[in-house]
Coordinates of C-alpha atoms and ligand atoms in Angstrom, one line a residue:
M1 CA 20.4 29.4 54.6
K2 CA 17.8 31.9 56.0
N3 CA 17.3 35.1 54.2
K4 CA 17.4 38.3 56.3
I5 CA 14.5 40.6 57.4
V6 CA 14.9 44.4 57.5
A7 CA 12.0 46.3 59.1
G8 CA 11.8 50.1 59.2
N9 CA 10.0 51.6 62.2
W10 CA 9.1 55.2 61.3
K11 CA 7.8 55.9 64.8
M12 CA 5.8 59.3 64.9
N13 CA 7.6 60.9 62.0
K14 CA 6.6 62.4 58.6
T15 CA 3.6 64.4 57.4
F16 CA 1.3 62.9 54.8
S17 CA 3.2 64.2 51.8
E18 CA 6.6 63.4 53.3
A19 CA 5.4 59.9 54.0
D20 CA 4.2 59.7 50.4
D21 CA 7.7 60.8 49.1
L22 CA 9.5 58.4 51.4
I23 CA 7.4 55.4 50.4
Y24 CA 7.8 56.3 46.7
A25 CA 11.6 56.6 47.1
I26 CA 11.9 53.3 49.0
S27 CA 9.7 51.5 46.5
E28 CA 11.8 52.8 43.6
G29 CA 15.0 51.7 45.4
L30 CA 13.6 48.3 46.1
N31 CA 12.2 47.8 42.6
D32 CA 15.8 48.1 41.3
M33 CA 16.9 45.1 43.4
E34 CA 16.6 41.4 43.0
L35 CA 15.6 40.9 46.7
E36 CA 16.1 37.9 48.9
T37 CA 15.6 40.0 52.0
D38 CA 12.1 40.4 53.4
V39 CA 11.6 44.2 53.7
I40 CA 8.9 45.5 56.1
I41 CA 7.9 49.2 56.5
C42 CA 6.0 50.2 59.6
P43 CA 4.6 53.8 59.1
P44 CA 2.2 55.5 61.5
Y45 CA -1.4 54.3 61.4
P46 CA -2.7 57.1 59.1
Y47 CA -0.3 56.1 56.3
L48 CA -0.9 52.4 56.4
E49 CA -3.3 52.5 53.4
M50 CA -0.8 54.6 51.4
A51 CA 1.9 52.0 52.2
T52 CA -0.2 48.9 51.4
D53 CA -1.2 50.5 48.1
A54 CA 2.5 51.1 47.3
A55 CA 3.4 47.6 48.4
E56 CA 1.2 46.1 45.7
E57 CA 3.6 47.6 43.1
S58 CA 6.8 46.8 45.1
N59 CA 8.5 44.1 47.1
F60 CA 7.9 45.1 50.8
T61 CA 5.3 44.2 53.4
V62 CA 3.5 46.7 55.6
G63 CA 3.5 46.6 59.4
A64 CA 1.9 48.7 62.1
Q65 CA 3.7 50.0 65.2
N66 CA 1.1 49.1 67.8
V67 CA -2.2 47.4 68.4
S68 CA -4.8 47.3 71.1
Y69 CA -4.8 44.4 73.7
A70 CA -8.6 44.4 73.4
E71 CA -10.6 42.8 70.7
K72 CA -13.1 45.6 70.0
G73 CA -15.6 48.0 71.6
A74 CA -15.4 51.1 73.8
Y75 CA -11.6 51.8 73.7
T76 CA -11.5 55.3 72.3
G77 CA -8.3 56.0 70.3
E78 CA -7.3 52.3 70.0
V79 CA -6.9 50.2 66.9
S80 CA -7.7 46.5 66.9
A81 CA -5.8 43.6 65.3
A82 CA -8.9 42.9 63.2
M83 CA -8.9 46.5 61.9
L84 CA -5.3 46.1 60.9
K85 CA -5.9 42.8 59.2
S86 CA -8.8 44.3 57.3
M87 CA -6.4 46.9 55.9
D88 CA -4.0 44.2 54.7
V89 CA -1.5 44.8 57.5
D90 CA 0.3 41.5 58.1
I91 CA 2.9 42.5 60.7
C92 CA 2.9 44.6 63.9
I93 CA 5.6 45.8 66.3
V94 CA 4.7 45.0 69.9
G95 CA 6.5 45.9 73.1
H96 CA 8.8 48.6 71.8
S97 CA 10.8 50.1 74.6
E98 CA 9.2 53.5 73.9
R99 CA 5.7 52.1 74.5
R100 CA 6.9 50.2 77.6
A101 CA 8.5 53.4 79.0
Y102 CA 6.1 56.2 78.0
F103 CA 2.8 54.3 77.9
K104 CA 3.6 51.9 80.8
E105 CA 2.8 48.8 78.8
T106 CA 3.4 45.7 80.9
D107 CA 4.5 42.2 80.0
E108 CA 1.0 41.0 80.7
E109 CA -0.7 43.6 78.5
L110 CA 1.9 42.7 75.7
A111 CA 1.0 39.0 76.0
K112 CA -2.6 40.0 75.2
K113 CA -1.5 42.1 72.3
V114 CA 0.5 39.2 70.9
D115 CA -2.6 37.0 71.3
Q116 CA -4.8 39.5 69.5
L117 CA -2.3 39.7 66.6
L118 CA -1.9 35.9 66.2
A119 CA -5.6 35.4 66.4
N120 CA -5.9 37.7 63.4
D121 CA -3.0 36.2 61.4
I122 CA -0.7 39.1 62.0
V123 CA 3.0 38.5 62.7
P124 CA 4.1 40.3 65.9
I125 CA 7.6 41.8 65.9
F126 CA 8.1 41.4 69.7
C127 CA 10.7 43.7 71.2
V128 CA 12.9 42.9 74.2
G129 CA 15.8 44.7 75.7
E130 CA 17.5 46.1 78.7
T131 CA 18.3 49.6 80.0
L132 CA 21.8 50.8 80.5
E133 CA 21.5 50.4 84.2
E134 CA 20.4 46.8 83.8
R135 CA 23.2 46.0 81.5
E136 CA 25.8 47.6 83.8
S137 CA 24.6 45.7 86.8
G138 CA 24.4 42.4 84.8
A139 CA 20.6 42.3 85.2
H140 CA 20.0 42.1 81.4
W141 CA 19.8 38.3 81.2
D142 CA 17.0 38.2 83.7
K143 CA 15.3 41.2 82.2
I144 CA 15.3 39.7 78.6
G145 CA 14.5 36.2 79.8
G146 CA 11.6 37.6 81.9
Q147 CA 10.2 39.6 78.9
L148 CA 10.2 36.4 76.8
E149 CA 8.7 34.2 79.5
N150 CA 6.0 36.7 80.5
S151 CA 4.8 37.8 77.1
L152 CA 5.6 34.9 74.8
F153 CA 6.0 31.6 76.6
H154 CA 2.3 31.0 77.0
L155 CA 2.2 30.4 73.2
K156 CA 2.1 27.0 71.7
K157 CA 4.9 25.8 69.4
D158 CA 2.9 26.5 66.2
E159 CA 2.1 30.0 67.5
I160 CA 5.6 31.1 68.5
A161 CA 6.7 30.0 65.0
N162 CA 4.8 33.0 63.7
V163 CA 6.5 35.6 66.0
I164 CA 9.6 37.6 65.1
I165 CA 11.7 38.8 68.0
A166 CA 13.7 42.0 68.1
Y167 CA 16.5 42.6 70.5
E168 CA 16.6 46.3 71.1
P169 CA 18.9 47.4 73.9
V170 CA 17.2 50.6 75.2
W171 CA 20.6 52.3 75.6
A172 CA 21.1 51.9 71.8
I173 CA 17.8 53.2 70.6
G174 CA 18.0 56.6 68.9
T175 CA 21.2 57.3 70.8
G176 CA 23.8 56.6 68.1
K177 CA 25.4 54.1 70.5
T178 CA 25.2 50.7 68.8
A179 CA 25.7 47.3 70.6
T180 CA 28.9 45.8 69.4
P181 CA 28.5 42.8 67.1
Q182 CA 29.8 40.7 70.1
Q183 CA 27.2 42.1 72.4
A184 CA 24.4 41.6 69.9
Q185 CA 25.5 38.0 69.1
E186 CA 25.7 37.1 72.8
V187 CA 22.2 38.3 73.5
H188 CA 20.7 36.8 70.3
A189 CA 22.3 33.4 71.1
F190 CA 20.8 33.7 74.6
I191 CA 17.3 34.4 73.2
R192 CA 17.6 31.5 70.8
K193 CA 18.7 29.2 73.6
K194 CA 15.7 30.2 75.7
I195 CA 13.5 29.4 72.7
E196 CA 15.2 26.1 72.2
E197 CA 14.8 25.1 75.9
K198 CA 11.1 25.8 75.7
Y199 CA 10.2 24.8 72.1
G200 CA 13.0 22.7 70.7
T201 CA 15.8 23.1 68.3
E202 CA 13.9 23.4 65.0
T203 CA 11.7 26.2 66.3
A204 CA 14.7 28.0 67.8
Y205 CA 16.6 27.7 64.5
N206 CA 13.7 29.0 62.4
I207 CA 12.6 31.9 64.5
Y208 CA 13.8 35.3 63.4
I209 CA 15.7 37.5 65.9
L210 CA 16.4 41.0 64.6
Y211 CA 18.8 43.6 66.1
G212 CA 17.6 47.1 66.7
G213 CA 19.4 50.1 68.1
S214 CA 21.2 52.8 66.0
C215 CA 21.7 50.4 63.1
N216 CA 22.9 52.3 60.1
P217 CA 24.5 51.8 56.7
G218 CA 28.0 51.8 58.3
N219 CA 27.4 49.1 60.9
A220 CA 24.6 46.9 59.4
L221 CA 26.8 44.5 57.5
E222 CA 28.9 43.7 60.6
L223 CA 25.8 43.3 62.8
F224 CA 23.9 41.2 60.3
S225 CA 26.9 38.9 59.8
C226 CA 26.7 37.6 63.3
Q227 CA 25.5 34.1 63.4
D228 CA 22.3 34.7 65.4
V229 CA 21.4 38.1 63.9
D230 CA 18.7 37.5 61.3
G231 CA 18.3 41.1 60.3
G232 CA 17.4 44.5 61.8
L233 CA 14.7 46.7 63.1
I234 CA 15.6 50.1 62.0
G235 CA 14.4 53.4 63.4
G236 CA 16.1 56.7 62.5
A237 CA 17.9 55.2 59.4
S238 CA 14.6 54.1 58.0
L239 CA 13.5 57.7 57.5
K240 CA 15.9 58.3 54.7
A241 CA 15.4 56.1 51.6
E242 CA 19.0 56.0 50.7
D243 CA 20.1 54.8 54.2
F244 CA 17.3 52.3 54.4
I245 CA 18.1 50.8 51.0
A246 CA 21.8 50.7 51.9
I247 CA 20.9 48.6 55.0
V248 CA 18.7 46.3 52.9
N249 CA 21.8 46.0 50.6
A250 CA 23.9 45.0 53.6
A251 CA 21.3 42.2 54.4
E252 CA 21.5 41.1 50.8
T253 CA 25.3 40.9 51.0
C254 CA 25.1 38.8 54.1
T255 CA 22.7 36.3 52.5
K256 CA 24.9 36.0 49.4
N257 CA 28.0 35.5 51.5
D258 CA 26.5 32.7 53.5
Ligands
PEP301 C1 13.7 51.5 67.0 O1 13.1 52.4 67.5 O2 13.2 50.4 66.8 C2 15.1 51.7 66.7 C3 15.9 50.7 66.4 O3 15.5 53.0 66.6 P1 17.0 53.6 66.1 O4 17.4 52.7 64.9 O5 16.7 55.0 65.7 O6 17.9 53.4 67.2

């Protein structure tokens, strides 16, 4: 059976000393566990080194929250995939709905970011998801299908095998409104089917599809127990060590119950 993945997306939160405290508390919590779950922490760029240092003494991996679509050069303020790799960052979130909405990132730009990451041996956590309006009008299938096709389906089979997908309904992110386990399962199964049609059954089975959107210690077990939910991308609840560890525990319980 597949183990689960739990990834924490800190977004633009925490000062340097708060980040230090949080990393320390999470490390302590994880060190007390015999982990089967793959735990990933994605702090803001300035705290990546602090996190990779702590990761050496603990059992989590460090991810970034964004990367440039360009390889290098005159792109003031940007951070390249090669820079991340040189800091021992092995994972990076791409296509988060906040970046799509506030920074107008397009599917085409995101395809380039995915390429940059894969070329540097960094695993993209590629986010897809619909707005409330799209869900209510039934446009969510086309929206999610299009996001996959436009940003991922140019990849070869051995490349997509190194991508993690996160289904994050925009209406559930940071709102306290979670998708029901049925809603999550239905979309995860749809994503897996799309992967199967394009890349075959084995690739579809092996690919990780995480759920993200107001996941918390109270709902994680039920969500992670869905057949096609391979874990979670956690925003708000990853900012409190106790809550994050409780979510990791839910993932562990699911794996043990399988
Ligand atoms: C996210 O931003 O990836 C996320 C899932 O946020 P939250 O858990 O706060 O809804």
